[in-house]
PDB file of C-alpha atoms in Angstrom:
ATOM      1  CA  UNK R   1     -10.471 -11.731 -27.297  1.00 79.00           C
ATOM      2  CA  UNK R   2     -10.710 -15.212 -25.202  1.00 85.00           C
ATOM      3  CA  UNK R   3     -14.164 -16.142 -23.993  1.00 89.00           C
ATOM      4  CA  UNK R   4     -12.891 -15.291 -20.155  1.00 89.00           C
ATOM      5  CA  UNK R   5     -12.248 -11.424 -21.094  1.00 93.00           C
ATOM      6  CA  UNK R   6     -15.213 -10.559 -22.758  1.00 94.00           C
ATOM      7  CA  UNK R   7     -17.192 -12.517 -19.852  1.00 95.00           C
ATOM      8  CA  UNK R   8     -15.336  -9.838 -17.399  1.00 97.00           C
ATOM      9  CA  UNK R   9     -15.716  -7.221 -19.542  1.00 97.00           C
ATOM     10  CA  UNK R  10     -19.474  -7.664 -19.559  1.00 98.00           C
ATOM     11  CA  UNK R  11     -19.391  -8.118 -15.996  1.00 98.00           C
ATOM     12  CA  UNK R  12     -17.888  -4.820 -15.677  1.00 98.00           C
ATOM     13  CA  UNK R  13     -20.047  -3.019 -17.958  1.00 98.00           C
ATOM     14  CA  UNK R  14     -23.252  -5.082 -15.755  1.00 98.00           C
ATOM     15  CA  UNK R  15     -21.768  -3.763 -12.643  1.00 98.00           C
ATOM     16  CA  UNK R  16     -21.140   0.052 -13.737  1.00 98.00           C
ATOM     17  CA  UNK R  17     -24.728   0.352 -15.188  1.00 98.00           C
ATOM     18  CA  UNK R  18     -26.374  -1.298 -11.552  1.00 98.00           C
ATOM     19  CA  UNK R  19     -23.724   1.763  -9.661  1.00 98.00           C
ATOM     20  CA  UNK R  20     -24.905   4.193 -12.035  1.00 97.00           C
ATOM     21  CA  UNK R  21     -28.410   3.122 -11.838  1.00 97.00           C
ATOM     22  CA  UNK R  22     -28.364   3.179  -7.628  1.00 97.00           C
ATOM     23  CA  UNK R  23     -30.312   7.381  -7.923  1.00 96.00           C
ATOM     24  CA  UNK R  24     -33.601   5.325  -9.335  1.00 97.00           C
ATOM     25  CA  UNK R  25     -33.010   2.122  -7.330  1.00 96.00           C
ATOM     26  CA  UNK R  26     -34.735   0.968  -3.709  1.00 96.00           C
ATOM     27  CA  UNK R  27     -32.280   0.559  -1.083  1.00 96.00           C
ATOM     28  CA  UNK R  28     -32.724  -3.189  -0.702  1.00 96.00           C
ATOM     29  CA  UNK R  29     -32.827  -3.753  -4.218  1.00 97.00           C
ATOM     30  CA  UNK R  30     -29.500  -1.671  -4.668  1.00 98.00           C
ATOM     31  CA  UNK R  31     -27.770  -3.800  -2.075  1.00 98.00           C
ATOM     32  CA  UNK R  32     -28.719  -7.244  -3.788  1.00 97.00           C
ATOM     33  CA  UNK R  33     -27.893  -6.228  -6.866  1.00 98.00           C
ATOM     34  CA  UNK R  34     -24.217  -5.900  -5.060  1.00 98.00           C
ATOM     35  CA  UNK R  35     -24.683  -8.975  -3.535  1.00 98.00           C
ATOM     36  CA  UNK R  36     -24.948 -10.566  -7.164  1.00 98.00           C
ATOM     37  CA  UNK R  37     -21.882  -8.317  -8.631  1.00 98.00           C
ATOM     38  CA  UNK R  38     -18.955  -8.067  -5.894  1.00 98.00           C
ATOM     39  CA  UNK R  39     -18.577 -12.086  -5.564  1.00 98.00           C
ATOM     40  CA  UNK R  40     -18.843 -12.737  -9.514  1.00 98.00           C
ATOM     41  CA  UNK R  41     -15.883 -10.222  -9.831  1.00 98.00           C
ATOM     42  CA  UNK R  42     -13.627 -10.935  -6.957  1.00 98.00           C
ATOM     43  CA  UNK R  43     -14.187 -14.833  -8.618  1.00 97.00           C
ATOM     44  CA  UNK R  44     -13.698 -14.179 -12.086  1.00 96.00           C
ATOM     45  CA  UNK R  45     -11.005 -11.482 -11.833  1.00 96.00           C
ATOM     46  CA  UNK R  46      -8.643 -13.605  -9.411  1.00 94.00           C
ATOM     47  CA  UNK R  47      -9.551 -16.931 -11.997  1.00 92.00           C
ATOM     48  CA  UNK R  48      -7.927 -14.910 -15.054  1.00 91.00           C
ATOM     49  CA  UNK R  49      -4.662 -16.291 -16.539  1.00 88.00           C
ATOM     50  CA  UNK R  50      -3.845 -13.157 -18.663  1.00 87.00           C
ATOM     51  CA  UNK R  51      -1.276 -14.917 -20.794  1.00 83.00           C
ATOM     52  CA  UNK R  52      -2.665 -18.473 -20.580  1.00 76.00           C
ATOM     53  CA  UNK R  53      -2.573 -21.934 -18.895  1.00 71.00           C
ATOM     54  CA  UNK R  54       1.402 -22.413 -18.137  1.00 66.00           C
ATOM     55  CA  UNK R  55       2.481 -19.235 -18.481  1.00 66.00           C
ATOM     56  CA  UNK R  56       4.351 -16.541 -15.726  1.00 72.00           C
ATOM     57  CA  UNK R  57       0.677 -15.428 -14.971  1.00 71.00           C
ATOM     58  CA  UNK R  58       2.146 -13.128 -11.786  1.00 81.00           C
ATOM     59  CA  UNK R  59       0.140  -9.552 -11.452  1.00 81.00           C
ATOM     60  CA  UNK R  60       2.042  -7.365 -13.274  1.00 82.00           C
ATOM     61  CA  UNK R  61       1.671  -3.388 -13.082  1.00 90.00           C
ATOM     62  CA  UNK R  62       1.342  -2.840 -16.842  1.00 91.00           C
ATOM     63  CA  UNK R  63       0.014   0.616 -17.344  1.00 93.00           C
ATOM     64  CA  UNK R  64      -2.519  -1.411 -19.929  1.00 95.00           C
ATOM     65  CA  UNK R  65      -5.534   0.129 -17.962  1.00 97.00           C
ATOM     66  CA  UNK R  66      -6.567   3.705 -18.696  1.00 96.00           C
ATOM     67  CA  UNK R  67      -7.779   6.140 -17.152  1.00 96.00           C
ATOM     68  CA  UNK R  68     -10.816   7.212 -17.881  1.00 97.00           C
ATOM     69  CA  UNK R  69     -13.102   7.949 -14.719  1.00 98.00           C
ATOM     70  CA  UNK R  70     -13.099  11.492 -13.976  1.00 97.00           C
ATOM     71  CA  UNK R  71     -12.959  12.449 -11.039  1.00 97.00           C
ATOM     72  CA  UNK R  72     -16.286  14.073 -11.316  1.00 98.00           C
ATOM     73  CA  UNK R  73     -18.305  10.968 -12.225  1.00 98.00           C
ATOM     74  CA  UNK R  74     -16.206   9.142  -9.271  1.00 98.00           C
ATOM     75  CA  UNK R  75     -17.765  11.565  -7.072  1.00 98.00           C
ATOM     76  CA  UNK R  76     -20.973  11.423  -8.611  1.00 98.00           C
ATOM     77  CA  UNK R  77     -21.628   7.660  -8.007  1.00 98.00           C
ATOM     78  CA  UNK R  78     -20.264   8.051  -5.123  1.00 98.00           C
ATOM     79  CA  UNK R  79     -22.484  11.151  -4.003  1.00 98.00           C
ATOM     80  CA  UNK R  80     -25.429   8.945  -5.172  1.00 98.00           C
ATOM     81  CA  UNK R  81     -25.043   5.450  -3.552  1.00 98.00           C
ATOM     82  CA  UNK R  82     -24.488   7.787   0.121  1.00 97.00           C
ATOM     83  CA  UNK R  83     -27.553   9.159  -0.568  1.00 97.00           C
ATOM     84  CA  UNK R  84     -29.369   6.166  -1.082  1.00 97.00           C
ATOM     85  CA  UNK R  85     -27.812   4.076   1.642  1.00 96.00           C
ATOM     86  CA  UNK R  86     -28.579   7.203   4.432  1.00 95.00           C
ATOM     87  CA  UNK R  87     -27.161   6.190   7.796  1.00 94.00           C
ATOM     88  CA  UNK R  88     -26.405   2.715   6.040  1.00 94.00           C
ATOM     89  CA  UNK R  89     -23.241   4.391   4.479  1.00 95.00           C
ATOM     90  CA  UNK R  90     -20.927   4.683   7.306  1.00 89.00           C
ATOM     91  CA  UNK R  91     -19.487   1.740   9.097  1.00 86.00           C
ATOM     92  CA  UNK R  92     -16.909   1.168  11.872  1.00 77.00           C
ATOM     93  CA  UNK R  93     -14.210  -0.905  10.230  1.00 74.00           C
ATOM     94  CA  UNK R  94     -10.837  -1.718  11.771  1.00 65.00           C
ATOM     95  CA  UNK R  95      -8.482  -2.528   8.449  1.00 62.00           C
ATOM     96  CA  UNK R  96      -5.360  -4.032   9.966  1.00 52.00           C
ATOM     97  CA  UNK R  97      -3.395  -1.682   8.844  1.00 60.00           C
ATOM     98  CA  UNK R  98      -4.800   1.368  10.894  1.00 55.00           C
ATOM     99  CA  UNK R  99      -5.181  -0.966  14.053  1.00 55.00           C
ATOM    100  CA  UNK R 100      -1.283  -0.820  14.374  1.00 60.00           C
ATOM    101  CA  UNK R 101      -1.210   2.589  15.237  1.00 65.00           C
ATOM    102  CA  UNK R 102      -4.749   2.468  17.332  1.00 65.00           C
ATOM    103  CA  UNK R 103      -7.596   0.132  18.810  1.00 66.00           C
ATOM    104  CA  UNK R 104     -10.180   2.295  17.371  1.00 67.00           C
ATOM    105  CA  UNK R 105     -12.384   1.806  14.383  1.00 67.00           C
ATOM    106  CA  UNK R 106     -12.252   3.597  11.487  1.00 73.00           C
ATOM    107  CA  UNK R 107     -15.431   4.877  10.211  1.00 78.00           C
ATOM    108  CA  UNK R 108     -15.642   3.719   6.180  1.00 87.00           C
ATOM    109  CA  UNK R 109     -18.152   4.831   3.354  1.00 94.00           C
ATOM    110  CA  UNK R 110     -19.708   1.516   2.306  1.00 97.00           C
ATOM    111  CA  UNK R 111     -20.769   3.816  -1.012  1.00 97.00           C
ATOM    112  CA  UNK R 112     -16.977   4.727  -1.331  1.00 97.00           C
ATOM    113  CA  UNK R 113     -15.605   1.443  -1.471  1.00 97.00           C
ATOM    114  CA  UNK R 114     -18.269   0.635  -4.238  1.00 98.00           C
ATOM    115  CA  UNK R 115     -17.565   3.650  -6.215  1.00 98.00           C
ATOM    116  CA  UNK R 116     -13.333   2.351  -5.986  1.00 98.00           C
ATOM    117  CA  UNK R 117     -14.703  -0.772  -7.481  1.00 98.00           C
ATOM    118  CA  UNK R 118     -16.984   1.089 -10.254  1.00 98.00           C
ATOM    119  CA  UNK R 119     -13.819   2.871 -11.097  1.00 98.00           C
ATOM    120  CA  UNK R 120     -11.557   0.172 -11.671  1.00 98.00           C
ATOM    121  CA  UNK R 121     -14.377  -1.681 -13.612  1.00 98.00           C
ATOM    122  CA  UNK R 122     -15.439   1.511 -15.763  1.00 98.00           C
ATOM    123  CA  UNK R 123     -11.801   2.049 -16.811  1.00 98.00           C
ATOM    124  CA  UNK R 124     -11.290  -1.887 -17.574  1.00 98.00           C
ATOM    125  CA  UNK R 125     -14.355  -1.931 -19.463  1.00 98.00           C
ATOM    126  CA  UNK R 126     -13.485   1.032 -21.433  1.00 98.00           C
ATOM    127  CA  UNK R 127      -9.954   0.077 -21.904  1.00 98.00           C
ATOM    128  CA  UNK R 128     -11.330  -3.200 -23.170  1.00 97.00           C
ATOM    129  CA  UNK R 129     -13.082  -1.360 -25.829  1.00 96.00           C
ATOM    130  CA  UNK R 130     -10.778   0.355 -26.920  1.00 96.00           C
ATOM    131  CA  UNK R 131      -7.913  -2.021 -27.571  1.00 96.00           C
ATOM    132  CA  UNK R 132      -6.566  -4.767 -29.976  1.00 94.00           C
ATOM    133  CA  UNK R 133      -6.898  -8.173 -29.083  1.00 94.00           C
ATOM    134  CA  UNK R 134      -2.822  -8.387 -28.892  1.00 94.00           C
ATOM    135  CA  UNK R 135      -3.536  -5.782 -26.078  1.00 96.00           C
ATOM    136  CA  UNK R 136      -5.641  -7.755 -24.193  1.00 95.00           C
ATOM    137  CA  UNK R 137      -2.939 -10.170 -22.264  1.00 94.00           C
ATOM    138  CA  UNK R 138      -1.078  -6.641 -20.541  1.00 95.00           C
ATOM    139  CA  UNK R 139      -4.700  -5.382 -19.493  1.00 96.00           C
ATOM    140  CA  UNK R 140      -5.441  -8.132 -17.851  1.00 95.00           C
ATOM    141  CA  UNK R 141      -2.002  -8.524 -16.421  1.00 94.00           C
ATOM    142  CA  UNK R 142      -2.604  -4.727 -15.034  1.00 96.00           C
ATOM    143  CA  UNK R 143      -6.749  -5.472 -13.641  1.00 97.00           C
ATOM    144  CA  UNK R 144      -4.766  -8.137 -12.113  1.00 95.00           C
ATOM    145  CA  UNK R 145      -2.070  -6.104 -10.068  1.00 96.00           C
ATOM    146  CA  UNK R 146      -4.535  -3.800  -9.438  1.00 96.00           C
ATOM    147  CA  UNK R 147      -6.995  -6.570  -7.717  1.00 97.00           C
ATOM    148  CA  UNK R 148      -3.933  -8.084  -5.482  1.00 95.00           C
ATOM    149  CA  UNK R 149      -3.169  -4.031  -4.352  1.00 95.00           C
ATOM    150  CA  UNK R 150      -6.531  -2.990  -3.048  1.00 95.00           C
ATOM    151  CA  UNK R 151      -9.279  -4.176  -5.562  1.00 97.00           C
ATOM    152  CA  UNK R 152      -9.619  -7.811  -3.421  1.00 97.00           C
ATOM    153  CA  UNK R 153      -9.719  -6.461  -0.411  1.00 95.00           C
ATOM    154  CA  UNK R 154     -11.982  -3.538  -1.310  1.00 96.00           C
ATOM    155  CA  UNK R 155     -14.108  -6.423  -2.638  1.00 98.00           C
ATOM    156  CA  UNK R 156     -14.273  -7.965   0.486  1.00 96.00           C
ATOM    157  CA  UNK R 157     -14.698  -5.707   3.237  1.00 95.00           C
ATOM    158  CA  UNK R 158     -17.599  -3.680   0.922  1.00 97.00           C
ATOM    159  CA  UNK R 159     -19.267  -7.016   0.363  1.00 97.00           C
ATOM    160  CA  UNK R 160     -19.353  -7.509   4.343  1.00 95.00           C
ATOM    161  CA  UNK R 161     -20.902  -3.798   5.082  1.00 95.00           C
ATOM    162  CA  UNK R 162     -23.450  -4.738   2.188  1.00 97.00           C
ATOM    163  CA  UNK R 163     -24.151  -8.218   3.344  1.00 96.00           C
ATOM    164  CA  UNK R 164     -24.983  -6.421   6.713  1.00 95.00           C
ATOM    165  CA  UNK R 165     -27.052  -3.740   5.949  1.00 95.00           C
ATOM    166  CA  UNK R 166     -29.263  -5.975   3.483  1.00 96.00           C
ATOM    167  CA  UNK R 167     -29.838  -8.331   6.191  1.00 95.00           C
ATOM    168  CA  UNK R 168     -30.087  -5.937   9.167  1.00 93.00           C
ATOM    169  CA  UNK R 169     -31.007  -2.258   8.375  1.00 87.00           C
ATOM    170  CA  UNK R 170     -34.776  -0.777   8.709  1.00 82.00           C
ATOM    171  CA  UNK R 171     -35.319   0.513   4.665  1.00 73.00           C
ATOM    172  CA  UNK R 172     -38.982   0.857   5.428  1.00 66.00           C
ATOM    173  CA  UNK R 173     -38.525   4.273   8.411  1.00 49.00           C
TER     174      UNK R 173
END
C-alpha cells in the first residue's frame, strides 16, 4: 500500500472515531475537531493519483468500495451529532441545484452532511482493510468518483455550517 493510502486510510479511521465519539464530546470541541478533519480530507482525497504520477488518473466508478455502513449506525451518528448540535443542526442552505426551481432556502442537517461523510470514510476505511494491495489502485479510483459526485461538495458546504456555528452559536445557554 503507497504511503498516500494508508495516510487516508488513517485519516478516515481518525475521522469515524471523532463522529462516533460526538455522544461524550462538548459542542465546541465536537465542531473543532471537524474543523481539523473535513479540510485534511477534501485535501488529501482530491491530491490522490490512484494509479500513479502519469497515468489516466480520471474518477472512475469502480464498485472497489463496499458497503458496509448499515443503515442503522448511519442513523445512529447521525441521531447523535443532532443531538449534540441542538438548534445548531439545521441551516438554511440554497444548493444551486434546488434554487432553479425556487428562491427559497432549503433547510439542511449540518449533522447529516457529517454522517454522509462518516459513511463514505467508514466504508473506505473498512474496504481498505480488507483488501490486497493490487486492490488498492480501483478503491481509490472509486473514493475518487465518489468525492467529484457529492463527497466535495458535501465537504464544503458542512465545513461552512460548522465554521459558523463554532464561531457564532451560544454553547454555554
Amino acid at each position: 500500500m503507497t504511503p498516500a493510502a494508508l495516510s487516508l486510510t488513517s485519516l478516515a479511521v481518525e475521522y469515524c472515531k471523532a463522529v462516533a465519539g460526538a455522544p461524550t464530546s462538548e459542542p465546541r470541541d465536537f465542531l473543532r475537531d471537524m474543523l481539523r478533519y473535513l479540510p485534511r480530507i477534501y485535501i488529501t482525497v482530491s491530491d490522490i493519483n490512484p494509479y500513479g504520477d502519469g497515468a489516466d488518473n480520471e474518477p472512475q466508478e469502480t464498485g472497489a468500495i463496499y458497503d458496509t455502513v448499515t443503515e442503522e449506525q448511519y442513523e445512529a451518528v447521525r441521531t447523535d451529532m443532532s443531538t449534540l448540535l441542538g438548534p445548531n443542526d439545521v441551516y438554511l442552505d440554497t444548493p444551486v441545484e434546488q434554487m432553479q426551481f425556487s428562491d427559497t432556502p432549503v433547510a439542511v442537517s449540518l449533522a447529516e452532511q457529517l454522517a454522509d461523510v462518516y459513511q463514505a470514510m467508514a466504508d473506505f476505511a473498512a474496504t481498505m482493510a480488507q483488501i490486497t494491495d493490487d486492490m488498492v489502485p480501483d478503491t481509490l479510483s472509486e473514493l475518487r468518483y465518489r468525492f467529484a459526485s457529492y463527497l466535495a461538495d458535501t465537504i464544503c458546504r458542512a465545513l461552512k455550517a460548522a465554521n459558523y456555528v463554532y464561531y457564532n452559536a451560544d454553547f454555554e445557554g
